[in-house]
Short mmCIF file of C-alpha atoms and ligand atoms in Angstrom, two decimals:
data_model
loop_
_atom_site.label_atom_id
_atom_site.label_comp_id
_atom_site.label_asym_id
_atom_site.label_seq_id
_atom_site.Cartn_x
_atom_site.Cartn_y
_atom_site.Cartn_z
CA MET A 17 -0.25 -0.22 -0.09
CA THR A 18 0.94 3.59 -1.06
CA PHE A 19 0.96 5.92 2.37
CA SER A 20 0.82 10.00 2.37
CA TYR A 21 1.12 12.10 5.11
CA THR A 22 -2.35 12.39 5.20
CA GLN A 23 -3.05 9.21 5.54
CA VAL A 24 -0.44 8.85 8.47
CA SER A 25 -2.20 12.28 10.22
CA ASN A 26 -5.62 11.33 9.50
CA TYR A 27 -5.17 7.89 11.65
CA LEU A 28 -3.11 9.81 14.32
CA ARG A 29 -5.97 12.15 14.71
CA CYS A 30 -9.32 9.56 14.77
CA PRO A 31 -8.56 5.74 13.81
CA ARG A 32 -12.08 5.91 13.46
CA SER A 33 -12.49 8.84 10.99
CA TYR A 34 -9.52 7.07 8.85
CA ARG A 35 -11.57 3.78 8.26
CA TYR A 36 -14.11 6.11 6.57
CA ARG A 37 -12.15 7.83 4.34
CA TYR A 38 -9.75 5.42 2.94
CA LEU A 39 -11.42 1.90 3.99
CA ASP A 40 -15.32 3.11 3.29
CA GLY A 41 -14.70 5.58 0.69
CA TRP A 42 -16.04 8.70 2.29
CA ARG A 43 -14.82 11.84 0.94
CA GLU A 44 -15.46 15.49 1.86
CA LYS A 45 -17.98 17.62 -0.27
CA GLU A 46 -15.66 20.14 -1.57
CA THR A 47 -17.94 23.24 -0.88
CA ARG A 48 -15.23 25.78 0.99
CA ALA A 49 -14.79 28.07 -1.71
CA GLY A 50 -11.41 29.22 0.65
CA MET A 51 -10.22 25.40 0.28
CA VAL A 52 -10.86 25.46 -3.46
CA PHE A 53 -9.73 29.38 -3.91
CA GLY A 54 -6.48 27.86 -2.36
CA ARG A 55 -6.00 25.65 -5.41
CA CYS A 56 -6.63 27.98 -8.11
CA PHE A 57 -4.17 30.87 -6.54
CA GLU A 58 -0.98 27.65 -6.18
CA LYS A 59 -1.93 27.42 -9.97
CA ALA A 60 -0.85 30.83 -9.93
CA LEU A 61 2.15 31.01 -8.69
CA ALA A 62 3.43 28.76 -10.71
CA ALA A 63 2.22 30.25 -13.44
CA LEU A 64 4.84 32.81 -11.90
CA PHE A 65 7.94 31.25 -11.70
CA GLN A 66 7.10 29.64 -15.11
CA GLN A 67 7.00 33.32 -16.79
CA GLU A 68 3.78 33.30 -17.40
CA ASP A 69 0.82 35.84 -17.19
CA CYS A 70 0.65 34.63 -13.04
CA ALA A 71 -3.16 36.80 -12.91
CA ALA A 72 -4.32 35.45 -16.29
CA THR A 73 -3.89 31.78 -14.82
CA LEU A 74 -5.40 32.95 -11.35
CA PHE A 75 -8.79 34.29 -13.39
CA ARG A 76 -8.67 31.12 -15.63
CA GLU A 77 -8.88 28.62 -12.71
CA TRP A 78 -10.92 30.85 -10.19
CA GLY A 79 -13.12 31.20 -13.31
CA ALA A 80 -13.88 27.51 -13.37
CA PHE A 81 -15.64 28.37 -10.23
CA ARG A 82 -17.22 31.22 -11.18
CA ASP A 83 -21.12 30.47 -11.05
CA ALA A 84 -20.37 27.08 -8.56
CA SER A 85 -22.26 26.64 -5.39
CA LEU A 86 -19.24 27.10 -2.45
CA GLU A 87 -19.81 28.21 0.36
CA TYR A 88 -18.32 31.75 1.30
CA LYS A 89 -17.72 32.98 4.58
CA LYS A 90 -18.97 36.20 6.03
CA GLY A 91 -17.66 39.02 3.53
CA GLU A 92 -16.21 36.85 1.30
CA SER A 93 -16.96 36.54 -2.34
CA TRP A 94 -16.17 35.51 -5.95
CA ASP A 95 -14.90 38.96 -6.78
CA ARG A 96 -13.35 39.42 -3.53
CA LEU A 97 -11.03 36.38 -3.43
CA VAL A 98 -9.76 37.01 -6.78
CA HIS A 99 -9.14 40.81 -5.81
CA GLN A 100 -7.19 39.66 -2.87
CA GLY A 101 -5.34 36.79 -5.37
CA VAL A 102 -4.07 39.81 -7.55
CA ARG A 103 -2.45 41.83 -4.73
CA LEU A 104 -1.04 38.94 -2.95
CA LEU A 105 0.66 37.69 -6.61
CA GLU A 106 1.97 41.47 -6.76
CA GLN A 107 3.28 41.36 -3.13
CA PHE A 108 4.78 37.91 -3.78
CA ALA A 109 6.55 39.47 -6.83
CA ARG A 110 7.58 42.73 -5.34
CA ASP A 111 8.76 41.22 -2.31
CA ASN A 112 11.00 38.49 -4.74
CA ARG A 113 12.13 36.98 -2.14
CA VAL A 114 11.43 33.15 -3.22
CA ARG A 115 13.71 31.97 -5.98
CA ILE A 116 13.01 28.38 -7.80
CA GLN A 117 15.74 27.09 -10.07
CA ALA A 118 14.71 25.07 -13.19
CA PRO A 119 10.42 25.20 -11.99
CA GLN A 120 9.86 22.39 -14.51
CA GLU A 121 11.43 19.83 -11.69
CA ASN A 122 11.43 22.03 -8.35
CA LEU A 123 7.47 22.82 -8.09
CA GLN A 124 5.08 19.96 -7.30
CA ILE A 125 7.67 17.32 -6.70
CA LYS A 126 6.87 13.63 -5.93
CA LEU A 127 9.01 11.84 -3.88
CA LEU A 128 8.97 8.19 -2.64
CA ARG A 129 10.00 6.31 0.09
CA ALA A 130 9.96 2.85 0.98
CA LEU A 131 8.36 0.98 4.40
CA PRO A 132 8.74 -2.19 5.63
CA GLY A 133 6.42 -4.87 4.76
CA ASP A 134 6.55 -3.94 0.81
CA HIS A 135 4.92 -0.56 1.75
CA GLU A 136 5.49 2.98 0.31
CA PHE A 137 4.85 6.51 1.26
CA VAL A 138 4.71 9.23 -0.86
CA ALA A 139 4.60 13.06 -1.23
CA TYR A 140 4.08 16.11 -3.35
CA LEU A 141 6.39 18.95 -1.96
CA ASP A 142 5.05 22.39 -3.21
CA ALA A 143 8.23 23.45 -4.10
CA VAL A 144 12.50 23.15 -3.51
CA GLY A 145 13.64 26.20 -3.96
CA GLN A 146 15.86 29.42 -2.20
CA LEU A 147 14.10 31.75 0.58
CA ASP A 148 16.56 34.69 1.12
CA GLY A 149 19.40 32.58 -0.56
CA GLN A 150 18.73 29.31 1.93
CA LEU A 151 18.06 26.52 0.06
CA CYS A 152 14.73 24.36 1.47
CA VAL A 153 11.65 23.12 1.41
CA ILE A 154 8.99 25.07 0.61
CA ASP A 155 4.96 24.76 1.48
CA TRP A 156 2.07 27.58 0.06
CA LYS A 157 -0.46 27.97 2.09
CA THR A 158 -3.48 30.16 0.97
CA THR A 159 -5.50 31.47 4.25
CA ALA A 160 -7.94 34.15 5.67
CA SER A 161 -6.20 34.53 9.44
CA ARG A 162 -2.32 34.93 9.72
CA TYR A 163 -0.54 31.53 11.04
CA ALA A 164 0.82 32.07 14.67
CA VAL A 165 4.48 32.99 15.21
CA GLU A 166 5.29 32.51 18.89
CA PRO A 167 6.47 31.29 20.46
CA GLU A 168 9.77 31.23 18.65
CA GLU A 169 10.57 28.10 16.54
CA LEU A 170 7.01 27.09 17.10
CA LEU A 171 7.02 26.27 13.09
CA ALA A 172 9.92 23.33 13.67
CA LEU A 173 7.19 20.83 15.51
CA ASP A 174 5.15 21.18 12.33
CA PRO A 175 4.23 17.77 11.85
CA GLN A 176 4.04 18.20 7.67
CA LEU A 177 7.13 20.25 7.49
CA ILE A 178 9.12 17.75 9.14
CA CYS A 179 7.67 14.89 7.02
CA TYR A 180 8.65 16.59 3.85
CA SER A 181 12.40 17.09 5.16
CA TRP A 182 12.11 13.40 6.52
CA ILE A 183 11.40 12.40 2.84
CA SER A 184 13.49 15.20 0.94
CA GLY A 185 16.66 14.98 3.39
CA ILE A 186 16.25 18.73 3.31
CA SER A 187 16.87 20.21 6.93
CA ASP A 188 15.69 24.44 5.78
CA VAL A 189 11.60 24.31 5.63
CA ALA A 190 9.92 27.27 5.24
CA LEU A 191 6.12 28.16 5.25
CA VAL A 192 4.95 30.96 2.38
CA VAL A 193 1.71 31.78 4.16
CA CYS A 194 -0.55 34.17 1.37
CA VAL A 195 -3.11 35.87 4.10
CA ARG A 196 -6.36 36.85 2.04
CA LYS A 197 -7.53 40.13 4.14
CA ARG A 198 -8.22 43.77 3.45
CA VAL A 199 -4.50 44.76 3.61
CA PRO A 200 -2.77 41.20 2.54
CA GLU A 201 0.10 40.06 3.74
CA ILE A 202 2.64 36.87 2.84
CA GLN A 203 4.61 35.54 6.19
CA TYR A 204 7.63 33.86 5.10
CA LEU A 205 8.07 31.89 7.99
CA LYS A 206 11.41 29.35 8.50
CA ALA A 207 12.24 26.07 10.51
CA SER A 208 15.22 23.81 10.78
CA ILE A 209 14.66 20.33 11.03
CA THR A 210 16.94 17.92 13.03
CA GLU A 211 18.35 14.82 11.72
CA LYS A 212 16.44 13.37 15.35
CA GLN A 213 13.50 14.89 14.40
CA ARG A 214 13.40 13.08 10.97
CA GLN A 215 14.41 9.88 12.86
CA GLU A 216 11.71 10.25 15.22
CA PHE A 217 8.99 11.08 12.63
CA ALA A 218 9.77 7.45 10.42
CA GLN A 219 9.64 6.01 13.83
CA LEU A 220 6.33 7.22 13.57
CA VAL A 221 5.31 6.57 10.53
CA GLU A 222 6.22 3.17 10.72
CA ALA A 223 4.11 2.48 13.85
CA THR A 224 0.89 3.64 12.45
CA VAL A 225 1.50 1.88 8.90
CA GLU A 226 1.72 -1.49 11.27
CA GLN A 227 -1.47 0.20 13.59
CA ILE A 228 -3.09 0.24 10.03
CA ALA A 229 -1.55 -3.35 8.68
CA SER A 230 -3.70 -4.55 11.70
CA GLY A 231 -6.74 -3.30 10.87
CA GLU A 232 -7.47 -1.65 14.01
CA PHE A 233 -9.82 1.43 13.87
CA PRO A 234 -11.43 2.54 17.64
CA ALA A 235 -12.58 5.74 17.51
CA HIS A 236 -10.88 8.37 19.04
CA SER A 237 -13.49 11.26 20.11
CA GLY A 238 -13.00 14.50 21.50
CA ILE A 239 -15.18 15.17 23.66
CA ARG A 240 -13.49 17.26 26.15
CA PHE A 241 -14.63 21.16 25.61
CA PRO A 242 -13.15 23.30 24.19
CA GLN A 243 -11.14 20.99 22.35
CA ASN A 244 -13.73 18.95 20.55
CA GLY A 245 -11.95 17.18 17.50
CA CYS A 246 -15.32 15.66 16.58
CA LEU A 247 -16.74 19.24 16.09
CA SER A 248 -14.91 20.19 13.17
CA CYS A 249 -14.23 16.28 11.80
CA VAL A 250 -16.51 16.22 8.44
CA ASN A 251 -17.33 12.42 9.87
CA LEU A 252 -19.03 13.69 12.54
CA GLY A 253 -22.57 12.62 10.72
CA LEU A 254 -21.68 8.61 10.27
CA CYS A 255 -20.43 8.51 13.86
CA LEU A 256 -23.86 10.55 15.15
CA ASN A 257 -25.98 8.86 12.40
CA ASN A 258 -26.98 11.75 11.58
CA GLN A 259 -28.07 11.74 7.73
CA GLN A 260 -28.82 15.66 7.71
CA LEU A 261 -25.08 15.55 8.45
CA ILE A 262 -23.89 12.92 5.94
CA ASP A 263 -25.62 14.99 3.10
CA ALA A 264 -24.29 18.02 3.99
CA ASN A 265 -20.52 17.17 4.27
CA LEU A 266 -20.07 13.79 2.63
CA ILE A 267 -19.96 12.51 -0.97
CA ARG A 268 -19.37 8.54 -0.92
CA ILE A 269 -16.77 6.95 -4.16
CA ALA A 270 -16.09 3.46 -4.94
CA GLY A 271 -13.03 2.71 -5.05
CA ALA A 272 -11.73 5.63 -3.82
CA SER A 273 -8.37 3.86 -2.33
CA ASP A 274 -7.05 4.00 -6.15
CA LEU A 275 -6.77 7.60 -5.66
CA ASP A 276 -5.55 8.18 -2.83
CA TRP A 277 -2.20 9.44 -3.41
CA LEU A 278 -4.20 12.69 -4.61
CA ASP A 279 -4.69 13.45 -1.16
CA GLU A 280 -1.09 15.03 -1.00
CA LEU A 281 -2.28 17.61 -4.17
CA VAL A 282 -4.60 19.44 -1.93
CA ASP A 283 -3.34 19.75 1.03
S1 SF4 B 302 -16.41 12.95 15.00
FE1 SF4 B 302 -15.08 11.99 16.29
S2 SF4 B 302 -15.14 9.78 16.80
FE2 SF4 B 302 -15.84 10.37 14.94
S3 SF4 B 302 -14.63 9.84 13.15
FE3 SF4 B 302 -14.34 11.87 13.64
S4 SF4 B 302 -13.02 12.38 15.47
FE4 SF4 B 302 -13.55 10.24 15.48
#
């Protein structure tokens, strides 16, 4: 079997949720405008590095969703998002802090690593390039609010970045966070991942894959206030047997496990 970061983190959060998603084929409906827009924006960023018209790419990609029935948060609209996106692209070009050599090879990089038991791990890195002249793995994020930067070194605990450092063997990692707000802002957040963290992540992946292979999928419900993970879980309807919630959030896809690697492209 091929595993990804999304699968492992999904299992660690709640094994029952993993079963719904990867064994039973339940998928979240893609109705959140911010998420869909983020994917279009990343294509525009890629166009920028390939010397193409990035604003035109954003209009083309996001234009495909103009009449789609997406859920917009309060104050959001199709026009507003595209306006914010263009301003962010302009800001990113003005900052000129990120360099990607040979963008055809160094954007959306697929990396594979063999795991015990004939399994393998796949990751798609957004980019490998230079931030302020330093080689690093770069992950793009598009969000409506700033990422926390305190306390110092917080980013070095980000499990997805640790995963990317592990699979690439590159210590330095960075998040380029494009914040969609009235005055657009781009955060360039850097961290360095240690060899010990990479080794621990490898052990975590192997132990998790072993647990999945053993077929145990107990529910890790989070019933304590205020950190109740179930409240933000798309599978809540399945656990509560609430058809209204199921219809609102999920769609069931036959043979879904064949396309599990696609998860990595949408993170
Ligand atoms: S609702 Fe709670 S128990 Fe059910 S799958 Fe989601 S996190 Fe797990």
